[in-house]
């Protein structure tokens, strides 16, 4: 037996010299070897304290007290936590915080109405100018394509092709498979609870 232990301790020191630092090697004296795992056993570890045997009745009483305490905590209503954001100064609560109505003179009302009309006229002219510019561009593009087609059909076909790099576009196909024709789905298992009369 001692020869086996000496052999194992020499093997473990060889392994420890490669794996462990100098200070950690003194903790391990021999290793248990198995075909799958090589474990090092610390010999100089401190002894564990002996666990006291507790009477089962005392253990049950302790568990019962703990259960009662949990029940008491669950029965208690949850206390509302005061939120500091909801605090309003008493001086603000006393006052009636209403904005006094503003009286606008007749001249100011007329000026505001004229300003609104002028703004709507400006926006309409802007819209019509944009529409005219767009229609002029489309018309000139159509005319250029007609001239190009008259020159060469190949150049026209190349000009009409969509450039995929012009606007990045991605699309996904259907996420579900299409239904299979002539597929008879199974009924599945269920319990019939219909009362029989």
JSON list of C-alpha atoms in Angstrom, two decimals, residues 17-178:
[
{"chain": "A", "resi": 17, "resn": "UNK", "atom": "CA", "xyz": [4.80, 21.17, -10.76]},
{"chain": "A", "resi": 18, "resn": "UNK", "atom": "CA", "xyz": [3.24, 21.86, -14.15]},
{"chain": "A", "resi": 19, "resn": "UNK", "atom": "CA", "xyz": [-0.19, 23.11, -13.03]},
{"chain": "A", "resi": 20, "resn": "UNK", "atom": "CA", "xyz": [0.07, 24.74, -9.60]},
{"chain": "A", "resi": 21, "resn": "UNK", "atom": "CA", "xyz": [2.26, 27.60, -8.34]},
{"chain": "A", "resi": 22, "resn": "UNK", "atom": "CA", "xyz": [4.92, 26.91, -5.68]},
{"chain": "A", "resi": 23, "resn": "UNK", "atom": "CA", "xyz": [2.76, 27.91, -2.70]},
{"chain": "A", "resi": 24, "resn": "UNK", "atom": "CA", "xyz": [-0.21, 25.76, -3.70]},
{"chain": "A", "resi": 25, "resn": "UNK", "atom": "CA", "xyz": [1.82, 22.55, -4.14]},
{"chain": "A", "resi": 26, "resn": "UNK", "atom": "CA", "xyz": [2.30, 22.02, -0.42]},
{"chain": "A", "resi": 27, "resn": "UNK", "atom": "CA", "xyz": [-1.49, 21.64, 0.07]},
{"chain": "A", "resi": 28, "resn": "UNK", "atom": "CA", "xyz": [-1.67, 18.50, -2.05]},
{"chain": "A", "resi": 29, "resn": "UNK", "atom": "CA", "xyz": [0.20, 15.31, -1.27]},
{"chain": "A", "resi": 30, "resn": "UNK", "atom": "CA", "xyz": [-1.29, 12.64, -3.48]},
{"chain": "A", "resi": 31, "resn": "UNK", "atom": "CA", "xyz": [-3.87, 12.24, -6.20]},
{"chain": "A", "resi": 32, "resn": "UNK", "atom": "CA", "xyz": [-6.59, 9.75, -6.90]},
{"chain": "A", "resi": 33, "resn": "UNK", "atom": "CA", "xyz": [-6.43, 8.63, -10.47]},
{"chain": "A", "resi": 34, "resn": "UNK", "atom": "CA", "xyz": [-9.20, 7.29, -12.60]},
{"chain": "A", "resi": 35, "resn": "UNK", "atom": "CA", "xyz": [-9.32, 6.59, -16.32]},
{"chain": "A", "resi": 36, "resn": "UNK", "atom": "CA", "xyz": [-11.34, 9.79, -16.90]},
{"chain": "A", "resi": 37, "resn": "UNK", "atom": "CA", "xyz": [-10.50, 12.26, -14.13]},
{"chain": "A", "resi": 38, "resn": "UNK", "atom": "CA", "xyz": [-7.35, 12.99, -12.14]},
{"chain": "A", "resi": 39, "resn": "UNK", "atom": "CA", "xyz": [-8.34, 14.60, -8.83]},
{"chain": "A", "resi": 40, "resn": "UNK", "atom": "CA", "xyz": [-5.99, 16.08, -6.25]},
{"chain": "A", "resi": 41, "resn": "UNK", "atom": "CA", "xyz": [-6.99, 15.54, -2.62]},
{"chain": "A", "resi": 42, "resn": "UNK", "atom": "CA", "xyz": [-5.99, 18.17, -0.05]},
{"chain": "A", "resi": 43, "resn": "UNK", "atom": "CA", "xyz": [-4.64, 16.31, 2.98]},
{"chain": "A", "resi": 44, "resn": "UNK", "atom": "CA", "xyz": [-3.78, 19.23, 5.24]},
{"chain": "A", "resi": 45, "resn": "UNK", "atom": "CA", "xyz": [-7.25, 20.79, 5.20]},
{"chain": "A", "resi": 46, "resn": "UNK", "atom": "CA", "xyz": [-8.79, 21.79, 8.51]},
{"chain": "A", "resi": 47, "resn": "UNK", "atom": "CA", "xyz": [-11.27, 19.37, 10.01]},
{"chain": "A", "resi": 48, "resn": "UNK", "atom": "CA", "xyz": [-14.92, 20.15, 9.59]},
{"chain": "A", "resi": 49, "resn": "UNK", "atom": "CA", "xyz": [-16.93, 20.78, 12.73]},
{"chain": "A", "resi": 50, "resn": "UNK", "atom": "CA", "xyz": [-19.18, 17.95, 13.73]},
{"chain": "A", "resi": 51, "resn": "UNK", "atom": "CA", "xyz": [-22.78, 18.82, 12.94]},
{"chain": "A", "resi": 52, "resn": "UNK", "atom": "CA", "xyz": [-25.08, 18.88, 15.93]},
{"chain": "A", "resi": 53, "resn": "UNK", "atom": "CA", "xyz": [-28.04, 16.58, 15.77]},
{"chain": "A", "resi": 54, "resn": "UNK", "atom": "CA", "xyz": [-31.26, 18.55, 16.06]},
{"chain": "A", "resi": 55, "resn": "UNK", "atom": "CA", "xyz": [-34.36, 17.06, 17.56]},
{"chain": "A", "resi": 56, "resn": "UNK", "atom": "CA", "xyz": [-36.98, 16.59, 14.81]},
{"chain": "A", "resi": 57, "resn": "UNK", "atom": "CA", "xyz": [-39.69, 18.15, 17.01]},
{"chain": "A", "resi": 58, "resn": "UNK", "atom": "CA", "xyz": [-37.62, 21.31, 17.45]},
{"chain": "A", "resi": 59, "resn": "UNK", "atom": "CA", "xyz": [-37.04, 21.43, 13.68]},
{"chain": "A", "resi": 60, "resn": "UNK", "atom": "CA", "xyz": [-40.78, 21.05, 13.00]},
{"chain": "A", "resi": 61, "resn": "UNK", "atom": "CA", "xyz": [-41.61, 23.78, 15.53]},
{"chain": "A", "resi": 62, "resn": "UNK", "atom": "CA", "xyz": [-39.11, 26.11, 13.84]},
{"chain": "A", "resi": 63, "resn": "UNK", "atom": "CA", "xyz": [-40.68, 25.44, 10.42]},
{"chain": "A", "resi": 64, "resn": "UNK", "atom": "CA", "xyz": [-44.19, 26.01, 11.82]},
{"chain": "A", "resi": 65, "resn": "UNK", "atom": "CA", "xyz": [-43.12, 29.38, 13.30]},
{"chain": "A", "resi": 66, "resn": "UNK", "atom": "CA", "xyz": [-41.62, 30.35, 9.96]},
{"chain": "A", "resi": 67, "resn": "UNK", "atom": "CA", "xyz": [-44.82, 29.41, 8.09]},
{"chain": "A", "resi": 68, "resn": "UNK", "atom": "CA", "xyz": [-46.93, 31.44, 10.55]},
{"chain": "A", "resi": 69, "resn": "UNK", "atom": "CA", "xyz": [-44.68, 34.44, 10.07]},
{"chain": "A", "resi": 70, "resn": "UNK", "atom": "CA", "xyz": [-44.96, 34.16, 6.27]},
{"chain": "A", "resi": 71, "resn": "UNK", "atom": "CA", "xyz": [-48.78, 33.92, 6.51]},
{"chain": "A", "resi": 72, "resn": "UNK", "atom": "CA", "xyz": [-48.87, 37.02, 8.72]},
{"chain": "A", "resi": 73, "resn": "UNK", "atom": "CA", "xyz": [-46.76, 38.95, 6.22]},
{"chain": "A", "resi": 74, "resn": "UNK", "atom": "CA", "xyz": [-48.99, 37.87, 3.33]},
{"chain": "A", "resi": 75, "resn": "UNK", "atom": "CA", "xyz": [-52.17, 38.92, 5.17]},
{"chain": "A", "resi": 76, "resn": "UNK", "atom": "CA", "xyz": [-50.87, 42.44, 5.74]},
{"chain": "A", "resi": 77, "resn": "UNK", "atom": "CA", "xyz": [-52.02, 44.95, 3.16]},
{"chain": "A", "resi": 78, "resn": "UNK", "atom": "CA", "xyz": [-49.27, 46.43, 1.09]},
{"chain": "A", "resi": 79, "resn": "UNK", "atom": "CA", "xyz": [-48.34, 49.83, 2.41]},
{"chain": "A", "resi": 80, "resn": "UNK", "atom": "CA", "xyz": [-48.43, 52.60, -0.14]},
{"chain": "A", "resi": 81, "resn": "UNK", "atom": "CA", "xyz": [-45.09, 54.27, -0.57]},
{"chain": "A", "resi": 82, "resn": "UNK", "atom": "CA", "xyz": [-45.21, 58.04, -0.55]},
{"chain": "A", "resi": 83, "resn": "UNK", "atom": "CA", "xyz": [-44.01, 59.44, -3.83]},
{"chain": "A", "resi": 84, "resn": "UNK", "atom": "CA", "xyz": [-42.24, 62.76, -3.51]},
{"chain": "A", "resi": 85, "resn": "UNK", "atom": "CA", "xyz": [-43.18, 63.80, -7.04]},
{"chain": "A", "resi": 86, "resn": "UNK", "atom": "CA", "xyz": [-46.83, 64.06, -6.02]},
{"chain": "A", "resi": 87, "resn": "UNK", "atom": "CA", "xyz": [-46.09, 66.61, -3.33]},
{"chain": "A", "resi": 88, "resn": "UNK", "atom": "CA", "xyz": [-47.66, 69.99, -4.11]},
{"chain": "A", "resi": 89, "resn": "UNK", "atom": "CA", "xyz": [-46.83, 73.11, -2.18]},
{"chain": "A", "resi": 90, "resn": "UNK", "atom": "CA", "xyz": [-49.75, 74.22, 0.03]},
{"chain": "A", "resi": 91, "resn": "UNK", "atom": "CA", "xyz": [-49.45, 77.79, -1.24]},
{"chain": "A", "resi": 92, "resn": "UNK", "atom": "CA", "xyz": [-50.24, 76.56, -4.75]},
{"chain": "A", "resi": 93, "resn": "UNK", "atom": "CA", "xyz": [-53.25, 74.59, -3.57]},
{"chain": "A", "resi": 94, "resn": "UNK", "atom": "CA", "xyz": [-54.79, 77.62, -1.90]},
{"chain": "A", "resi": 95, "resn": "UNK", "atom": "CA", "xyz": [-54.68, 79.78, -5.01]},
{"chain": "A", "resi": 96, "resn": "UNK", "atom": "CA", "xyz": [-57.05, 79.38, -7.89]},
{"chain": "A", "resi": 97, "resn": "UNK", "atom": "CA", "xyz": [-54.68, 78.84, -10.77]},
{"chain": "A", "resi": 98, "resn": "UNK", "atom": "CA", "xyz": [-56.66, 80.05, -13.73]},
{"chain": "A", "resi": 99, "resn": "UNK", "atom": "CA", "xyz": [-55.30, 82.16, -16.49]},
{"chain": "A", "resi": 100, "resn": "UNK", "atom": "CA", "xyz": [-57.35, 85.33, -16.89]},
{"chain": "A", "resi": 101, "resn": "UNK", "atom": "CA", "xyz": [-59.12, 85.63, -20.25]},
{"chain": "A", "resi": 102, "resn": "UNK", "atom": "CA", "xyz": [-57.22, 87.78, -22.72]},
{"chain": "A", "resi": 103, "resn": "UNK", "atom": "CA", "xyz": [-59.26, 90.39, -24.48]},
{"chain": "A", "resi": 104, "resn": "UNK", "atom": "CA", "xyz": [-58.13, 90.85, -28.07]},
{"chain": "A", "resi": 105, "resn": "UNK", "atom": "CA", "xyz": [-58.98, 94.08, -29.81]},
{"chain": "A", "resi": 106, "resn": "UNK", "atom": "CA", "xyz": [-60.88, 94.14, -33.11]},
{"chain": "A", "resi": 107, "resn": "UNK", "atom": "CA", "xyz": [-57.79, 95.39, -35.00]},
{"chain": "A", "resi": 108, "resn": "UNK", "atom": "CA", "xyz": [-55.71, 92.46, -33.60]},
{"chain": "A", "resi": 109, "resn": "UNK", "atom": "CA", "xyz": [-58.39, 89.96, -34.66]},
{"chain": "A", "resi": 110, "resn": "UNK", "atom": "CA", "xyz": [-58.41, 91.42, -38.17]},
{"chain": "A", "resi": 111, "resn": "UNK", "atom": "CA", "xyz": [-54.61, 91.33, -38.34]},
{"chain": "A", "resi": 112, "resn": "UNK", "atom": "CA", "xyz": [-54.56, 87.66, -37.27]},
{"chain": "A", "resi": 113, "resn": "UNK", "atom": "CA", "xyz": [-57.22, 86.70, -39.83]},
{"chain": "A", "resi": 114, "resn": "UNK", "atom": "CA", "xyz": [-55.31, 88.53, -42.62]},
{"chain": "A", "resi": 115, "resn": "UNK", "atom": "CA", "xyz": [-52.09, 86.77, -41.52]},
{"chain": "A", "resi": 116, "resn": "UNK", "atom": "CA", "xyz": [-53.78, 83.34, -41.71]},
{"chain": "A", "resi": 117, "resn": "UNK", "atom": "CA", "xyz": [-55.14, 84.10, -45.18]},
{"chain": "A", "resi": 118, "resn": "UNK", "atom": "CA", "xyz": [-51.74, 85.31, -46.37]},
{"chain": "A", "resi": 119, "resn": "UNK", "atom": "CA", "xyz": [-50.10, 82.15, -45.01]},
{"chain": "A", "resi": 120, "resn": "UNK", "atom": "CA", "xyz": [-52.63, 79.89, -46.76]},
{"chain": "A", "resi": 121, "resn": "UNK", "atom": "CA", "xyz": [-52.06, 81.80, -50.06]},
{"chain": "A", "resi": 122, "resn": "UNK", "atom": "CA", "xyz": [-48.28, 81.39, -49.69]},
{"chain": "A", "resi": 123, "resn": "UNK", "atom": "CA", "xyz": [-48.60, 77.62, -49.01]},
{"chain": "A", "resi": 124, "resn": "UNK", "atom": "CA", "xyz": [-50.92, 77.16, -52.02]},
{"chain": "A", "resi": 125, "resn": "UNK", "atom": "CA", "xyz": [-48.48, 78.99, -54.34]},
{"chain": "A", "resi": 126, "resn": "UNK", "atom": "CA", "xyz": [-45.62, 76.87, -52.97]},
{"chain": "A", "resi": 127, "resn": "UNK", "atom": "CA", "xyz": [-47.60, 73.66, -53.59]},
{"chain": "A", "resi": 128, "resn": "UNK", "atom": "CA", "xyz": [-48.51, 74.70, -57.15]},
{"chain": "A", "resi": 129, "resn": "UNK", "atom": "CA", "xyz": [-44.87, 75.60, -57.92]},
{"chain": "A", "resi": 130, "resn": "UNK", "atom": "CA", "xyz": [-43.67, 72.18, -56.68]},
{"chain": "A", "resi": 131, "resn": "UNK", "atom": "CA", "xyz": [-46.35, 70.41, -58.72]},
{"chain": "A", "resi": 132, "resn": "UNK", "atom": "CA", "xyz": [-45.39, 72.38, -61.87]},
{"chain": "A", "resi": 133, "resn": "UNK", "atom": "CA", "xyz": [-41.69, 71.59, -61.37]},
{"chain": "A", "resi": 134, "resn": "UNK", "atom": "CA", "xyz": [-42.44, 67.86, -60.90]},
{"chain": "A", "resi": 135, "resn": "UNK", "atom": "CA", "xyz": [-44.66, 67.70, -63.99]},
{"chain": "A", "resi": 136, "resn": "UNK", "atom": "CA", "xyz": [-42.03, 69.57, -66.05]},
{"chain": "A", "resi": 137, "resn": "UNK", "atom": "CA", "xyz": [-39.34, 67.07, -64.95]},
{"chain": "A", "resi": 138, "resn": "UNK", "atom": "CA", "xyz": [-41.57, 64.07, -65.78]},
{"chain": "A", "resi": 139, "resn": "UNK", "atom": "CA", "xyz": [-42.45, 65.56, -69.19]},
{"chain": "A", "resi": 140, "resn": "UNK", "atom": "CA", "xyz": [-38.80, 66.22, -70.05]},
{"chain": "A", "resi": 141, "resn": "UNK", "atom": "CA", "xyz": [-37.88, 62.70, -68.90]},
{"chain": "A", "resi": 142, "resn": "UNK", "atom": "CA", "xyz": [-40.57, 61.15, -71.11]},
{"chain": "A", "resi": 143, "resn": "UNK", "atom": "CA", "xyz": [-39.44, 63.26, -74.07]},
{"chain": "A", "resi": 144, "resn": "UNK", "atom": "CA", "xyz": [-35.78, 62.22, -73.50]},
{"chain": "A", "resi": 145, "resn": "UNK", "atom": "CA", "xyz": [-36.78, 58.53, -73.35]},
{"chain": "A", "resi": 146, "resn": "UNK", "atom": "CA", "xyz": [-38.73, 58.84, -76.60]},
{"chain": "A", "resi": 147, "resn": "UNK", "atom": "CA", "xyz": [-35.70, 60.42, -78.32]},
{"chain": "A", "resi": 148, "resn": "UNK", "atom": "CA", "xyz": [-33.45, 57.69, -76.91]},
{"chain": "A", "resi": 149, "resn": "UNK", "atom": "CA", "xyz": [-35.78, 54.98, -78.18]},
{"chain": "A", "resi": 150, "resn": "UNK", "atom": "CA", "xyz": [-35.70, 56.54, -81.62]},
{"chain": "A", "resi": 151, "resn": "UNK", "atom": "CA", "xyz": [-31.88, 56.44, -81.54]},
{"chain": "A", "resi": 152, "resn": "UNK", "atom": "CA", "xyz": [-31.29, 52.94, -80.08]},
{"chain": "A", "resi": 153, "resn": "UNK", "atom": "CA", "xyz": [-33.56, 50.32, -78.53]},
{"chain": "A", "resi": 154, "resn": "UNK", "atom": "CA", "xyz": [-30.68, 48.80, -76.51]},
{"chain": "A", "resi": 155, "resn": "UNK", "atom": "CA", "xyz": [-29.83, 52.12, -74.87]},
{"chain": "A", "resi": 156, "resn": "UNK", "atom": "CA", "xyz": [-33.52, 52.67, -74.10]},
{"chain": "A", "resi": 157, "resn": "UNK", "atom": "CA", "xyz": [-33.81, 49.22, -72.41]},
{"chain": "A", "resi": 158, "resn": "UNK", "atom": "CA", "xyz": [-30.69, 49.92, -70.33]},
{"chain": "A", "resi": 159, "resn": "UNK", "atom": "CA", "xyz": [-32.03, 53.34, -69.32]},
{"chain": "A", "resi": 160, "resn": "UNK", "atom": "CA", "xyz": [-35.41, 51.91, -68.30]},
{"chain": "A", "resi": 161, "resn": "UNK", "atom": "CA", "xyz": [-33.89, 49.17, -66.06]},
{"chain": "A", "resi": 162, "resn": "UNK", "atom": "CA", "xyz": [-34.23, 49.72, -62.29]},
{"chain": "A", "resi": 163, "resn": "UNK", "atom": "CA", "xyz": [-30.99, 50.43, -60.43]},
{"chain": "A", "resi": 164, "resn": "UNK", "atom": "CA", "xyz": [-31.05, 48.24, -57.29]},
{"chain": "A", "resi": 165, "resn": "UNK", "atom": "CA", "xyz": [-28.34, 50.34, -55.62]},
{"chain": "A", "resi": 166, "resn": "UNK", "atom": "CA", "xyz": [-30.22, 53.61, -56.08]},
{"chain": "A", "resi": 167, "resn": "UNK", "atom": "CA", "xyz": [-32.65, 53.02, -53.22]},
{"chain": "A", "resi": 168, "resn": "UNK", "atom": "CA", "xyz": [-31.85, 50.22, -50.73]},
{"chain": "A", "resi": 169, "resn": "UNK", "atom": "CA", "xyz": [-34.85, 47.90, -50.68]},
{"chain": "A", "resi": 170, "resn": "UNK", "atom": "CA", "xyz": [-35.30, 44.64, -48.81]},
{"chain": "A", "resi": 171, "resn": "UNK", "atom": "CA", "xyz": [-38.26, 42.35, -48.81]},
{"chain": "A", "resi": 172, "resn": "UNK", "atom": "CA", "xyz": [-39.14, 39.15, -47.00]},
{"chain": "A", "resi": 173, "resn": "UNK", "atom": "CA", "xyz": [-41.16, 36.30, -48.37]},
{"chain": "A", "resi": 174, "resn": "UNK", "atom": "CA", "xyz": [-44.16, 34.76, -46.66]},
{"chain": "A", "resi": 175, "resn": "UNK", "atom": "CA", "xyz": [-43.41, 33.73, -43.09]},
{"chain": "A", "resi": 176, "resn": "UNK", "atom": "CA", "xyz": [-45.83, 30.77, -43.22]},
{"chain": "A", "resi": 177, "resn": "UNK", "atom": "CA", "xyz": [-45.87, 27.98, -45.75]},
{"chain": "A", "resi": 178, "resn": "UNK", "atom": "CA", "xyz": [-48.82, 28.02, -48.12]}
]
